[in-house]
Short mmCIF file of C-alpha atoms in Angstrom, two decimals:
data_model
loop_
_atom_site.label_atom_id
_atom_site.label_comp_id
_atom_site.label_asym_id
_atom_site.label_seq_id
_atom_site.Cartn_x
_atom_site.Cartn_y
_atom_site.Cartn_z
CA MET A 1 0.00 0.00 0.00
CA PHE A 2 2.86 2.39 0.85
CA TYR A 3 4.47 1.94 -2.56
CA LEU A 4 1.08 2.39 -4.25
CA LEU A 5 0.58 5.73 -2.47
CA ILE A 6 4.05 6.89 -3.43
CA SER A 7 3.39 5.93 -7.04
CA LEU A 8 0.10 7.85 -7.10
CA LEU A 9 1.77 10.89 -5.54
CA PHE A 10 4.47 11.03 -8.21
CA THR A 11 1.83 10.53 -10.90
CA GLN A 12 -0.15 13.53 -9.63
CA VAL A 13 3.00 15.67 -9.46
CA GLY A 14 3.83 14.66 -13.01
CA PHE A 15 0.42 15.78 -14.23
CA ALA A 16 0.69 19.06 -12.29
CA GLN A 17 4.00 19.83 -13.97
CA ASN A 18 2.73 19.03 -17.46
CA THR A 19 2.14 22.68 -18.37
CA PHE A 20 2.52 24.44 -21.69
CA SER A 21 5.89 25.97 -22.53
CA PHE A 22 6.83 28.05 -25.55
CA PRO A 23 9.42 26.69 -27.95
CA LYS A 24 12.69 28.57 -28.29
CA ILE A 25 12.95 30.03 -31.78
CA LYS A 26 16.12 29.04 -33.64
CA SER A 27 18.84 31.64 -33.33
CA GLU A 28 19.59 31.53 -37.06
CA GLY A 29 18.37 30.06 -40.33
CA THR A 30 18.34 30.55 -44.07
CA SER A 31 14.56 30.77 -44.56
CA VAL A 32 11.37 31.41 -42.62
CA GLN A 33 10.42 27.77 -43.06
CA ALA A 34 13.66 26.66 -41.44
CA LEU A 35 12.98 29.00 -38.51
CA THR A 36 9.42 27.76 -37.88
CA PRO A 37 9.13 25.57 -34.75
CA ASN A 38 7.61 22.10 -35.01
CA ASN A 39 3.83 22.07 -34.56
CA TRP A 40 3.65 25.82 -35.23
CA GLY A 41 2.62 27.69 -38.36
CA ILE A 42 3.17 31.13 -39.91
CA ILE A 43 0.08 33.33 -39.85
CA GLU A 44 1.65 36.70 -40.76
CA SER A 45 5.07 37.96 -41.83
CA ALA A 46 6.72 41.12 -43.11
CA ASN A 47 9.99 41.95 -44.84
CA GLY A 48 11.87 45.22 -44.75
CA ASP A 49 15.05 46.92 -43.60
CA LEU A 50 15.04 47.23 -39.80
CA ASN A 51 18.64 48.26 -39.11
CA ASN A 52 19.37 50.56 -42.06
CA ASP A 53 21.87 48.26 -43.79
CA GLY A 54 19.98 48.04 -47.08
CA ILE A 55 18.99 44.39 -46.54
CA GLU A 56 15.43 43.17 -45.99
CA ASP A 57 15.00 41.76 -42.50
CA LEU A 58 12.11 39.61 -41.31
CA ALA A 59 9.30 39.74 -38.73
CA VAL A 60 7.08 36.70 -38.27
CA ILE A 61 4.04 35.81 -36.21
CA PHE A 62 3.89 32.10 -35.43
CA GLU A 63 0.80 30.35 -34.09
CA SER A 64 0.63 26.98 -32.36
CA ASP A 65 -1.23 24.17 -34.12
CA LYS A 66 -2.88 23.26 -30.82
CA THR A 67 -5.05 25.10 -28.32
CA THR A 68 -3.94 25.38 -24.71
CA ASP A 69 -4.80 27.25 -21.52
CA GLU A 70 -3.09 30.62 -21.18
CA THR A 71 -3.26 33.16 -18.37
CA ARG A 72 -3.26 36.57 -20.00
CA THR A 73 -2.69 40.06 -18.62
CA TYR A 74 -5.61 42.50 -18.58
CA GLY A 75 -5.87 45.90 -16.92
CA ASP A 76 -2.25 46.51 -15.99
CA ASN A 77 1.26 45.43 -16.92
CA THR A 78 1.88 42.88 -14.18
CA THR A 79 -1.30 41.08 -13.09
CA GLU A 80 -2.39 37.97 -15.00
CA ILE A 81 -6.09 37.52 -14.31
CA ILE A 82 -7.82 35.99 -17.34
CA LYS A 83 -7.51 32.34 -18.26
CA GLU A 84 -8.21 31.63 -21.92
CA THR A 85 -8.15 28.50 -24.05
CA GLN A 86 -6.70 29.36 -27.44
CA LYS A 87 -3.71 28.94 -29.75
CA PRO A 88 -0.61 30.75 -28.41
CA ARG A 89 1.30 33.12 -30.70
CA ILE A 90 4.92 34.24 -30.94
CA LEU A 91 6.42 37.35 -32.52
CA ALA A 92 9.94 36.72 -33.83
CA ILE A 93 12.19 39.38 -35.39
CA PHE A 94 15.27 38.53 -37.44
CA PHE A 95 18.10 40.55 -38.93
CA LYS A 96 19.47 39.24 -42.23
CA ASP A 97 23.22 39.06 -42.62
CA LYS A 98 24.29 40.99 -45.70
CA ALA A 99 27.22 38.69 -46.50
CA THR A 100 25.74 35.25 -45.83
CA GLY A 101 21.99 35.80 -46.25
CA ILE A 102 21.37 34.06 -42.92
CA TYR A 103 18.63 35.35 -40.62
CA HIS A 104 19.70 35.97 -37.01
CA LEU A 105 17.11 36.16 -34.22
CA SER A 106 16.91 39.59 -32.61
CA ASN A 107 13.82 39.16 -30.46
CA GLN A 108 11.29 36.51 -29.46
CA ASN A 109 8.15 37.75 -27.72
CA ASN A 110 5.52 35.28 -26.47
CA ASP A 111 3.00 37.74 -25.03
CA PHE A 112 2.46 40.89 -27.09
CA ILE A 113 0.54 39.50 -30.08
CA LEU A 114 -3.18 39.22 -29.35
CA ARG A 115 -4.68 35.76 -29.81
CA SER A 116 -7.55 34.86 -32.13
CA GLU A 117 -10.09 34.84 -29.27
CA GLU A 118 -9.22 38.30 -27.94
CA GLY A 119 -11.07 40.42 -30.47
CA GLY A 120 -14.62 40.00 -29.20
CA LYS A 121 -17.45 39.65 -31.71
CA LEU A 122 -15.26 40.91 -34.57
CA GLY A 123 -13.14 37.78 -34.35
CA ASP A 124 -9.38 37.60 -34.69
CA PRO A 125 -8.00 41.04 -33.68
CA LEU A 126 -4.72 40.73 -35.58
CA GLN A 127 -4.93 43.06 -38.57
CA GLN A 128 -1.44 43.83 -39.78
CA ILE A 129 2.27 43.46 -39.29
CA ALA A 130 4.45 45.64 -41.49
CA ILE A 131 7.97 47.06 -41.72
CA LYS A 132 8.48 50.66 -42.78
CA ASP A 133 11.12 53.30 -42.04
CA GLN A 134 13.19 50.78 -40.03
CA GLN A 135 10.22 50.19 -37.72
CA ILE A 136 7.76 47.37 -37.04
CA TYR A 137 4.06 48.24 -37.22
CA LEU A 138 1.46 46.11 -35.41
CA ARG A 139 -2.28 46.72 -35.76
CA PHE A 140 -5.23 45.16 -33.88
CA GLN A 141 -8.99 45.72 -33.72
CA GLY A 142 -11.99 44.28 -31.91
CA GLY A 143 -15.24 44.86 -30.07
CA SER A 144 -18.87 44.78 -31.21
CA GLU A 145 -21.07 47.90 -31.35
CA TRP A 146 -18.34 49.76 -29.51
CA ARG A 147 -15.12 49.00 -31.35
CA TRP A 148 -11.45 49.60 -30.71
CA GLU A 149 -8.40 49.86 -32.91
CA LEU A 150 -4.85 49.73 -31.58
CA GLY A 151 -1.59 50.40 -33.37
CA TYR A 152 1.99 50.18 -32.11
CA THR A 153 5.33 51.04 -33.68
CA PHE A 154 8.62 49.61 -32.39
CA LYS A 155 12.16 50.53 -33.44
CA PHE A 156 15.51 48.86 -32.74
CA GLU A 157 17.77 51.33 -30.93
CA ASN A 158 20.55 50.88 -28.39
CA LYS A 159 20.32 47.09 -28.72
CA ASP A 160 16.63 46.89 -27.78
CA TRP A 161 13.15 47.29 -29.29
CA PHE A 162 11.51 50.52 -28.11
CA LEU A 163 7.91 51.66 -28.53
CA THR A 164 8.13 54.89 -30.54
CA SER A 165 4.46 55.66 -31.24
CA ALA A 166 0.96 54.28 -30.78
CA ILE A 167 -2.67 54.97 -31.66
CA ASN A 168 -5.85 54.04 -29.81
CA LEU A 169 -9.24 54.59 -31.47
CA TYR A 170 -12.46 53.80 -29.60
CA PHE A 171 -15.75 54.38 -31.43
CA ASN A 172 -19.41 53.43 -31.72
CA GLN A 173 -20.11 51.68 -35.00
CA ASN A 174 -23.67 53.05 -35.23
CA SER A 175 -23.46 56.61 -33.91
CA GLY A 176 -19.86 57.33 -34.89
CA ASP A 177 -19.03 58.74 -31.45
CA MET A 178 -15.32 58.31 -30.96
CA THR A 179 -12.16 59.11 -29.03
CA GLU A 180 -8.80 58.84 -30.76
CA ARG A 181 -5.45 59.13 -29.01
CA VAL A 182 -2.17 59.34 -30.90
CA TYR A 183 1.00 58.91 -28.83
CA ASP A 184 4.45 60.11 -29.84
CA PHE A 185 6.90 58.71 -27.32
CA LYS A 186 9.92 60.37 -28.88
CA THR A 187 8.58 63.88 -28.40
CA ARG A 188 6.45 62.93 -25.36
CA GLU A 189 3.29 64.31 -26.93
CA LEU A 190 -0.29 63.04 -26.87
CA TYR A 191 -2.85 64.18 -29.44
CA THR A 192 -6.50 63.52 -28.58
CA THR A 193 -9.49 63.86 -30.87
CA VAL A 194 -13.03 63.59 -29.46
CA GLY A 195 -16.11 63.77 -31.63
CA ASN A 196 -17.66 61.82 -34.45
CA LEU A 197 -15.95 59.35 -36.75
CA HIS A 198 -18.23 60.23 -39.66
CA ARG A 199 -17.79 64.02 -39.35
CA ARG A 200 -14.13 64.42 -38.52
CA ASP A 201 -13.69 67.92 -39.95
CA ILE A 202 -16.67 69.70 -38.44
CA ALA A 203 -17.64 67.92 -35.24
CA ASN A 204 -14.36 67.04 -33.57
CA ARG A 205 -12.35 68.67 -30.83
CA LYS A 206 -8.57 68.21 -30.95
CA THR A 207 -6.18 68.76 -28.05
CA SER A 208 -2.52 68.07 -27.31
CA GLU A 209 -0.67 67.57 -24.05
CA VAL A 210 2.63 66.39 -22.64
CA LEU A 211 3.07 62.66 -22.07
CA TYR A 212 4.44 61.77 -18.66
CA PHE A 213 6.22 58.44 -18.23
CA SER A 214 9.46 57.35 -16.60
CA GLN A 215 11.03 55.22 -19.35
CA LEU A 216 10.35 54.23 -22.92
CA ARG A 217 8.62 50.85 -23.08
CA THR A 218 10.10 47.85 -24.86
CA PHE A 219 8.74 44.43 -25.77
CA LYS A 220 10.10 43.29 -22.40
CA THR A 221 8.41 46.00 -20.32
CA PHE A 222 5.17 46.41 -22.28
CA LYS A 223 3.62 42.99 -21.89
CA LYS A 224 0.65 43.21 -24.27
CA PRO A 225 -2.03 45.56 -25.66
CA TRP A 226 -4.38 47.05 -23.03
CA ALA A 227 -1.79 46.34 -20.31
CA TRP A 228 -0.31 49.82 -19.82
CA GLU A 229 -2.36 52.28 -17.79
CA ILE A 230 -0.58 55.24 -19.28
CA MET A 231 -2.93 57.73 -17.57
CA PRO A 232 -5.64 57.23 -14.93
CA ASN A 233 -8.29 54.97 -16.51
CA VAL A 234 -6.61 55.22 -19.94
CA TYR A 235 -5.10 51.95 -21.15
CA LEU A 236 -2.89 51.46 -24.18
#
């Protein structure tokens, strides 16, 4: 009986430890296919020069083939409070070597890309990944009658990926009532437009103010969309 109890105990511990873990993206490869982890697929990718060397680099969003339970951050940048069952996603950024043509991993982020179930009634919130002006652009949208659109721009500087600008649009699909905030983190300026989406030129009020924050956010310190309370009751 003693040995049976010990066996059951180790079996339960084994099940408890059988949790999901993200694969480690290969540090280098000659093609996006070679860089794709087993049991993961490519759902979006973009090519463009990210480090101003005249060579097209690569940004890829991978998605797991299988659903799993994830605890996701909502409301602030540290607390994980929502458990969701969905397919995890990874953002991977690669620099291409000019001489060899080999892609070298610059960043792997397992949290920032919204999952397919996080867009509400509109479905998958992922809208775009693009590379322009040595920056990565990420765009999301979601909601139902009240809808939201989020955009983020990251740039590689001083050996890290910094958030340089962002946009947050919140509007009513039927009435057109909306609030749009455009953030410039380089100049520390916030531009806010309140009014109507359908009558932008005649019904809207535009203001600007100084942005107050201690440090520029990176992929490491800005965990995911909606997780930064940049001002009281204003989340980015």
